[in-house]
Coordinates of N, CA and C in Angstrom, one line a residue:
M1 N 9.7 17.2 -30.6 CA 9.2 17.1 -29.2 C 8.7 15.6 -29.1
T2 N 9.1 15.0 -28.0 CA 8.7 13.6 -27.7 C 7.7 13.7 -26.5
T3 N 6.6 13.1 -26.6 CA 5.6 13.1 -25.5 C 5.3 11.6 -25.2
A4 N 5.5 11.2 -24.0 CA 5.2 9.9 -23.5 C 3.8 10.0 -22.8
R5 N 3.0 9.0 -23.1 CA 1.7 9.0 -22.4 C 1.5 7.6 -21.9
S6 N 1.0 7.5 -20.7 CA 0.7 6.2 -20.1 C -0.7 6.3 -19.3
K7 N -1.5 5.4 -19.5 CA -2.8 5.4 -18.8 C -2.5 4.9 -17.4
R8 N -3.2 5.5 -16.4 CA -3.0 5.1 -15.0 C -4.3 5.4 -14.3
L9 N -4.5 4.8 -13.2 CA -5.6 5.1 -12.3 C -5.3 6.3 -11.5
V10 N -6.1 7.3 -11.5 CA -5.9 8.5 -10.7 C -7.0 8.5 -9.6
W11 N -6.6 8.9 -8.5 CA -7.6 9.0 -7.4 C -7.9 10.4 -7.1
L12 N -9.2 10.7 -7.3 CA -9.7 12.0 -7.0 C -10.0 12.1 -5.5
L13 N -9.3 12.9 -4.8 CA -9.5 13.0 -3.4 C -10.3 14.2 -3.0
A14 N -11.5 14.1 -2.8 CA -12.4 15.2 -2.5 C -13.2 14.8 -1.3
T15 N -13.3 15.7 -0.3 CA -14.1 15.5 0.9 C -13.8 14.1 1.6
G16 N -12.5 13.7 1.5 CA -12.2 12.4 2.1 C -12.6 11.1 1.4
I17 N -13.2 11.3 0.3 CA -13.6 10.1 -0.5 C -12.8 9.9 -1.7
S18 N -12.3 8.7 -1.9 CA -11.5 8.5 -3.2 C -12.3 7.9 -4.2
L19 N -12.3 8.4 -5.4 CA -13.0 7.9 -6.5 C -12.1 7.6 -7.6
P20 N -12.0 6.4 -8.2 CA -11.1 6.1 -9.3 C -11.6 6.7 -10.6
L21 N -10.6 7.4 -11.2 CA -10.9 8.0 -12.5 C -9.7 7.6 -13.4
W22 N -10.0 7.3 -14.7 CA -8.9 7.0 -15.6 C -8.4 8.3 -16.2
A23 N -7.1 8.5 -16.1 CA -6.5 9.7 -16.7 C -5.2 9.3 -17.3
E24 N -4.6 10.2 -18.0 CA -3.3 9.9 -18.7 C -2.2 10.8 -18.1
Q25 N -1.1 10.2 -17.7 CA 0.1 10.9 -17.4 C 0.7 11.3 -18.7
V26 N 1.1 12.6 -18.8 CA 1.8 13.0 -20.0 C 3.2 13.5 -19.6
C27 N 4.2 13.0 -20.3 CA 5.6 13.4 -20.0 C 6.2 13.9 -21.3
D28 N 6.7 15.1 -21.3 CA 7.4 15.7 -22.4 C 8.9 15.6 -22.3
T29 N 9.5 14.6 -22.9 CA 10.9 14.4 -22.8 C 11.7 14.9 -24.0
G30 N 11.1 15.7 -24.8 CA 11.8 16.2 -26.0 C 12.6 17.4 -25.9
V31 N 12.3 18.3 -24.9 CA 13.0 19.5 -24.8 C 14.0 19.5 -23.7
Y32 N 13.7 19.0 -22.5 CA 14.7 18.9 -21.4 C 14.8 17.5 -20.9
P33 N 15.9 17.2 -20.3 CA 16.0 15.8 -19.7 C 15.1 15.7 -18.5
L34 N 14.8 14.4 -18.2 CA 14.0 14.2 -17.0 C 14.7 14.7 -15.8
S35 N 13.9 15.2 -14.9 CA 14.5 15.8 -13.6 C 14.6 14.7 -12.6
A36 N 13.8 13.6 -12.7 CA 13.9 12.5 -11.7 C 13.9 11.2 -12.5
P37 N 14.9 10.9 -13.3 CA 15.0 9.7 -14.1 C 15.1 8.4 -13.3
T38 N 14.6 7.4 -13.8 CA 14.5 6.1 -13.1 C 15.9 5.7 -12.6
E39 N 16.9 5.9 -13.5 CA 18.3 5.4 -13.1 C 18.9 6.2 -12.0
R40 N 18.3 7.3 -11.6 CA 18.8 8.0 -10.4 C 18.5 7.3 -9.1
F41 N 17.5 6.4 -9.1 CA 17.0 5.7 -7.9 C 17.5 4.3 -7.9
K42 N 17.9 3.8 -6.8 CA 18.3 2.4 -6.6 C 17.1 1.7 -5.9
D43 N 16.6 0.7 -6.6 CA 15.5 -0.1 -6.0 C 16.1 -1.0 -4.9
N44 N 15.6 -0.8 -3.7 CA 16.1 -1.6 -2.6 C 15.4 -3.0 -2.5
G45 N 14.4 -3.3 -3.3 CA 13.8 -4.5 -3.4 C 12.8 -4.8 -2.2
D46 N 12.5 -3.8 -1.5 CA 11.6 -4.0 -0.3 C 10.5 -2.9 -0.2
G47 N 10.2 -2.3 -1.3 CA 9.2 -1.2 -1.3 C 9.8 0.2 -1.0
T48 N 11.1 0.2 -1.1 CA 11.8 1.5 -0.9 C 12.8 1.7 -2.0
V49 N 13.1 3.0 -2.3 CA 14.2 3.3 -3.2 C 15.1 4.3 -2.6
T50 N 16.4 4.3 -3.0 CA 17.3 5.3 -2.5 C 17.7 6.2 -3.7
D51 N 17.6 7.5 -3.4 CA 17.9 8.5 -4.4 C 19.5 8.7 -4.4
R52 N 20.1 8.3 -5.4 CA 21.6 8.3 -5.5 C 22.1 9.7 -5.4
Q53 N 21.3 10.7 -5.8 CA 21.7 12.1 -5.9 C 21.6 12.7 -4.5
S54 N 20.6 12.5 -3.7 CA 20.4 13.1 -2.4 C 20.7 12.2 -1.3
N55 N 20.9 10.9 -1.5 CA 21.1 9.9 -0.5 C 19.9 9.8 0.5
L56 N 18.7 10.1 0.0 CA 17.5 9.9 0.7 C 16.9 8.6 0.3
M57 N 16.3 7.9 1.3 CA 15.6 6.7 1.1 C 14.1 7.0 1.2
W58 N 13.3 6.6 0.2 CA 11.9 6.9 0.1 C 11.1 5.6 0.1
M59 N 9.9 5.7 0.7 CA 8.9 4.6 0.5 C 8.3 4.8 -0.8
R60 N 8.2 3.8 -1.6 CA 7.7 3.9 -3.0 C 6.2 4.2 -3.0
C61 N 5.5 3.8 -1.9 CA 4.0 4.0 -1.9 C 3.7 5.0 -0.8
A62 N 2.6 5.7 -1.1 CA 2.1 6.7 -0.1 C 1.5 5.9 1.1
A63 N 1.5 6.5 2.2 CA 0.9 5.8 3.4 C -0.5 5.4 3.1
G64 N -0.8 4.2 3.5 CA -2.1 3.6 3.2 C -2.1 2.6 2.0
Q65 N -1.1 2.8 1.1 CA -0.9 1.9 0.0 C 0.0 0.8 0.5
S66 N 0.0 -0.3 -0.2 CA 0.9 -1.5 0.1 C 1.8 -1.8 -1.2
W67 N 3.0 -2.2 -0.9 CA 3.9 -2.6 -2.0 C 3.7 -4.0 -2.3
S68 N 3.4 -4.4 -3.5 CA 3.1 -5.7 -3.9 C 4.3 -6.5 -4.4
G69 N 5.4 -5.8 -4.5 CA 6.6 -6.4 -5.1 C 6.8 -5.8 -6.5
E70 N 5.8 -5.3 -7.1 CA 5.9 -4.7 -8.4 C 5.2 -3.3 -8.5
T71 N 4.2 -3.0 -7.6 CA 3.5 -1.7 -7.7 C 2.9 -1.4 -6.4
C72 N 2.3 -0.3 -6.3 CA 1.6 0.1 -5.1 C 0.1 -0.2 -5.3
T73 N -0.5 -0.8 -4.3 CA -1.9 -1.2 -4.4 C -2.7 -0.5 -3.3
G74 N -3.9 -0.3 -3.5 CA -4.8 0.3 -2.6 C -4.8 1.8 -2.7
S75 N -5.5 2.5 -1.9 CA -5.7 3.9 -1.9 C -4.8 4.6 -0.8
P76 N -4.2 5.7 -1.1 CA -3.5 6.4 0.0 C -4.5 6.9 1.0
D77 N -4.0 6.9 2.3 CA -4.8 7.4 3.4 C -4.7 8.9 3.4
L78 N -5.7 9.6 3.9 CA -5.7 11.0 4.2 C -5.5 11.3 5.7
H79 N -4.6 12.2 6.0 CA -4.3 12.5 7.4 C -4.2 14.0 7.6
S80 N -4.5 14.4 8.8 CA -4.1 15.8 9.2 C -2.6 15.8 9.4
W81 N -2.0 16.9 9.6 CA -0.5 17.0 9.7 C -0.1 16.2 11.0
Q82 N -0.8 16.4 12.1 CA -0.5 15.7 13.3 C -0.6 14.2 13.1
S83 N -1.7 13.8 12.5 CA -1.9 12.4 12.2 C -0.8 11.8 11.3
A84 N -0.3 12.6 10.4 CA 0.8 12.2 9.5 C 2.0 11.9 10.3
R85 N 2.3 12.8 11.2 CA 3.5 12.6 12.1 C 3.3 11.4 12.9
Q86 N 2.1 11.1 13.4 CA 1.8 9.9 14.2 C 2.0 8.6 13.3
V87 N 1.7 8.7 12.1 CA 1.9 7.5 11.2 C 3.4 7.2 11.1
A88 N 4.3 8.3 11.0 CA 5.7 8.1 11.0 C 6.2 7.4 12.3
E89 N 5.7 7.9 13.4 CA 6.0 7.4 14.7 C 5.6 5.9 14.8
A90 N 4.4 5.6 14.3 CA 3.9 4.2 14.4 C 4.8 3.3 13.5
V91 N 5.2 3.7 12.3 CA 6.0 2.9 11.4 C 7.4 2.7 12.1
N92 N 7.9 3.7 12.7 CA 9.2 3.6 13.4 C 9.1 2.6 14.6
A93 N 8.0 2.7 15.4 CA 7.8 1.9 16.6 C 7.6 0.4 16.2
S94 N 7.0 0.2 15.1 CA 6.7 -1.2 14.6 C 7.9 -1.9 14.1
G95 N 8.8 -1.1 13.5 CA 10.0 -1.7 12.8 C 9.6 -2.4 11.5
S96 N 8.4 -2.2 11.1 CA 8.0 -2.9 9.9 C 8.7 -2.6 8.6
H97 N 9.4 -1.4 8.6 CA 10.1 -1.0 7.4 C 11.6 -0.9 7.7
F98 N 12.1 -1.8 8.6 CA 13.5 -2.1 8.8 C 14.3 -1.0 9.5
F99 N 13.8 0.2 9.5 CA 14.5 1.4 10.1 C 13.6 2.0 11.1
K100 N 14.1 2.8 12.0 CA 13.3 3.5 13.0 C 13.5 5.0 12.9
D101 N 13.8 5.5 11.7 CA 14.0 7.0 11.6 C 13.2 7.5 10.4
W102 N 12.1 6.9 10.0 CA 11.2 7.4 9.0 C 10.6 8.7 9.5
R103 N 10.3 9.7 8.5 CA 9.8 11.0 8.9 C 9.1 11.6 7.7
L104 N 8.4 12.7 8.0 CA 7.8 13.5 6.9 C 9.0 14.2 6.2
P105 N 9.0 14.4 4.9 CA 10.0 15.1 4.2 C 9.9 16.6 4.4
K106 N 11.1 17.2 4.4 CA 11.1 18.7 4.3 C 10.7 19.1 2.9
L107 N 10.2 20.3 2.7 CA 9.7 20.7 1.4 C 10.7 20.5 0.3
P108 N 12.0 20.9 0.4 CA 13.0 20.7 -0.7 C 13.2 19.2 -1.0
E109 N 13.1 18.4 0.1 CA 13.3 16.9 -0.2 C 12.1 16.4 -1.0
L110 N 10.9 16.7 -0.7 CA 9.8 16.2 -1.4 C 9.8 16.8 -2.8
A111 N 10.2 18.0 -3.0 CA 10.3 18.7 -4.3 C 11.3 18.0 -5.2
S112 N 12.3 17.4 -4.5 CA 13.4 16.7 -5.3 C 12.9 15.5 -6.1
I113 N 11.8 15.0 -5.8 CA 11.3 13.8 -6.6 C 10.2 14.2 -7.6
I114 N 9.9 15.5 -7.6 CA 8.9 16.0 -8.7 C 9.6 15.7 -10.0
E115 N 8.8 15.2 -11.0 CA 9.3 15.1 -12.3 C 8.7 16.2 -13.1
R116 N 9.5 17.2 -13.4 CA 9.1 18.4 -14.1 C 8.6 18.2 -15.5
Q117 N 8.9 17.1 -16.1 CA 8.6 16.9 -17.5 C 7.2 16.2 -17.6
C118 N 6.6 15.8 -16.5 CA 5.4 15.1 -16.5 C 4.2 15.8 -15.8
S119 N 3.0 15.5 -16.1 CA 1.9 16.0 -15.4 C 0.8 14.9 -15.1
D120 N 0.0 15.1 -14.1 CA -1.1 14.2 -13.8 C -0.6 12.8 -13.5
P121 N 0.3 12.5 -12.6 CA 0.9 13.3 -11.6 C 2.3 13.7 -12.1
R122 N 2.9 14.7 -11.4 CA 4.3 15.2 -11.7 C 5.3 14.3 -10.9
V123 N 5.4 13.1 -11.3 CA 6.3 12.1 -10.6 C 6.6 11.0 -11.5
N124 N 7.8 10.4 -11.3 CA 8.2 9.2 -12.1 C 7.4 8.0 -11.6
L125 N 6.4 7.6 -12.4 CA 5.6 6.5 -12.0 C 6.3 5.1 -12.0
E126 N 7.4 5.0 -12.6 CA 8.2 3.8 -12.6 C 8.8 3.6 -11.2
V127 N 9.2 4.7 -10.6 CA 9.8 4.8 -9.3 C 8.8 4.8 -8.2
F128 N 7.7 5.6 -8.4 CA 6.7 5.9 -7.4 C 5.3 5.6 -8.0
P129 N 5.0 4.3 -8.3 CA 3.8 3.9 -8.9 C 2.6 4.2 -8.0
G130 N 1.5 4.5 -8.7 CA 0.2 4.7 -7.9 C 0.2 6.1 -7.2
T131 N 1.1 7.0 -7.5 CA 1.1 8.3 -6.8 C -0.1 9.1 -7.4
P132 N -1.0 9.6 -6.6 CA -2.0 10.5 -7.1 C -1.5 11.9 -7.3
A133 N -2.2 12.6 -8.1 CA -1.9 14.0 -8.4 C -2.5 14.9 -7.4
G134 N -2.2 14.7 -6.1 CA -2.8 15.4 -5.0 C -1.7 16.0 -4.1
I135 N -2.1 16.6 -3.0 CA -1.2 17.2 -2.0 C -0.7 16.3 -1.0
F136 N 0.6 16.4 -0.8 CA 1.3 15.6 0.2 C 1.9 16.5 1.3
W137 N 1.9 16.1 2.5 CA 2.4 16.8 3.7 C 3.9 16.9 3.6
T138 N 4.4 18.0 4.1 CA 5.9 18.2 4.4 C 6.0 18.5 5.9
A139 N 7.3 18.5 6.3 CA 7.6 18.9 7.7 C 8.0 20.4 7.8
T140 N 7.8 21.1 6.7 CA 8.3 22.5 6.7 C 7.2 23.5 7.0
A141 N 7.4 24.3 8.0 CA 6.5 25.4 8.3 C 7.0 26.6 7.6
R142 N 6.0 27.5 7.4 CA 6.4 28.8 6.7 C 7.1 29.6 7.7
P143 N 8.3 30.1 7.4 CA 9.1 30.9 8.4 C 8.5 32.3 8.5
N144 N 8.8 32.9 9.6 CA 8.4 34.3 9.9 C 6.9 34.6 9.6
T145 N 6.1 33.8 10.2 CA 4.6 34.0 10.0 C 3.9 33.8 11.4
D146 N 2.8 34.4 11.5 CA 2.0 34.2 12.7 C 1.1 33.1 12.6
E147 N 1.0 32.5 11.4 CA 0.1 31.4 11.1 C 0.7 30.1 11.5
K148 N 0.8 29.9 12.8 CA 1.4 28.7 13.4 C 0.7 27.4 13.1
D149 N -0.6 27.6 12.6 CA -1.4 26.4 12.3 C -1.3 26.0 10.9
K150 N -0.3 26.5 10.1 CA -0.2 26.2 8.7 C 1.2 25.6 8.5
I151 N 1.2 24.8 7.4 CA 2.4 24.0 7.1 C 2.5 24.0 5.5
Y152 N 3.6 23.7 4.9 CA 3.7 23.6 3.5 C 3.3 22.2 3.1
G153 N 2.5 22.2 2.0 CA 2.2 20.9 1.3 C 2.7 21.0 -0.1
L154 N 2.8 19.9 -0.8 CA 3.3 19.9 -2.2 C 2.4 19.0 -3.0
S155 N 1.8 19.6 -4.1 CA 0.9 18.8 -4.9 C 1.7 18.2 -6.1
F156 N 1.4 16.9 -6.3 CA 1.9 16.3 -7.5 C 1.0 16.5 -8.7
G157 N 0.0 17.3 -8.5 CA -0.9 17.7 -9.6 C -0.5 19.1 -10.1
I158 N -1.4 19.9 -10.4 CA -1.1 21.3 -10.9 C -0.9 22.3 -9.8
G159 N -1.2 22.0 -8.6 CA -1.1 23.0 -7.5 C 0.2 23.5 -7.1
G160 N 1.2 22.6 -7.2 CA 2.6 23.0 -6.7 C 2.6 23.2 -5.2
V161 N 3.4 24.1 -4.7 CA 3.6 24.3 -3.3 C 2.4 25.1 -2.7
T162 N 1.9 24.7 -1.6 CA 0.7 25.4 -1.0 C 0.9 25.4 0.5
H163 N 0.4 26.5 1.1 CA 0.5 26.7 2.5 C -0.9 26.3 3.1
I164 N -1.0 25.3 3.9 CA -2.3 24.7 4.3 C -2.4 24.6 5.8
P165 N -3.6 24.7 6.3 CA -3.9 24.4 7.7 C -3.5 23.0 8.1
K166 N -3.0 22.8 9.3 CA -2.5 21.5 9.8 C -3.7 20.5 9.9
G167 N -4.9 21.1 10.1 CA -6.1 20.2 10.3 C -6.7 19.6 9.0
E168 N -6.2 20.1 7.8 CA -6.7 19.6 6.6 C -6.3 18.1 6.4
Q169 N -6.9 17.4 5.5 CA -6.6 16.0 5.2 C -5.8 15.9 3.9
H170 N -4.6 15.3 4.0 CA -3.8 15.1 2.8 C -3.0 13.9 2.9
M171 N -2.2 13.5 1.9 CA -1.5 12.3 1.8 C 0.0 12.5 2.3
L172 N 0.7 11.4 2.5 CA 2.1 11.5 2.9 C 2.9 10.4 2.4
R173 N 4.1 10.7 2.1 CA 5.2 9.7 1.7 C 6.3 9.9 2.7
L174 N 6.7 8.8 3.3 CA 7.8 8.9 4.3 C 9.2 8.8 3.7
V175 N 10.1 9.4 4.3 CA 11.5 9.4 3.9 C 12.4 9.2 5.1
R176 N 13.7 8.9 4.8 CA 14.7 8.8 5.8 C 16.0 9.1 5.1
T177 N 17.0 9.6 5.9 CA 18.3 9.8 5.3 C 18.9 8.4 5.1
G178 N 19.5 8.3 3.9 CA 19.9 7.0 3.4 C 21.0 6.3 4.2
P179 N 21.4 5.1 3.7 CA 22.3 4.3 4.5 C 23.5 5.0 4.9

């Protein structure tokens, strides 16, 4: 069994305050192949990557972080679900990221970038550096439910898929259908 470890800064997101803590991402590559290997993604050189498998284009940084040309800097912002949708609208209106069709990902889309062989966070940090092991919003509502105020979120930590009230504060990563 091969285990890769890399030190990284983890942001503990509790009560809307981010506190930096040092933690280690652990990736077990000895039993199964990586589910989101670096070579699956084309670096577009502008803070985005295109997933060659799904043809989705992703922002490498969570909303609130900035792409430095090499990594994501700063802390991700926390948003309610409605606020997260407004962030996507603002990015599209500004044209600051070259396209006008950025959106919140559907649950299966966001799950497609989970790296199942890693933990803390469960993501390929070469492709998505600075990703915290926390919950990210999706555009997917739970079907056939009376809970209209809830939406699915996906944790890049140990939580996995969760059904959360739209008023809670979580992170977001924008996506668009590729070129």
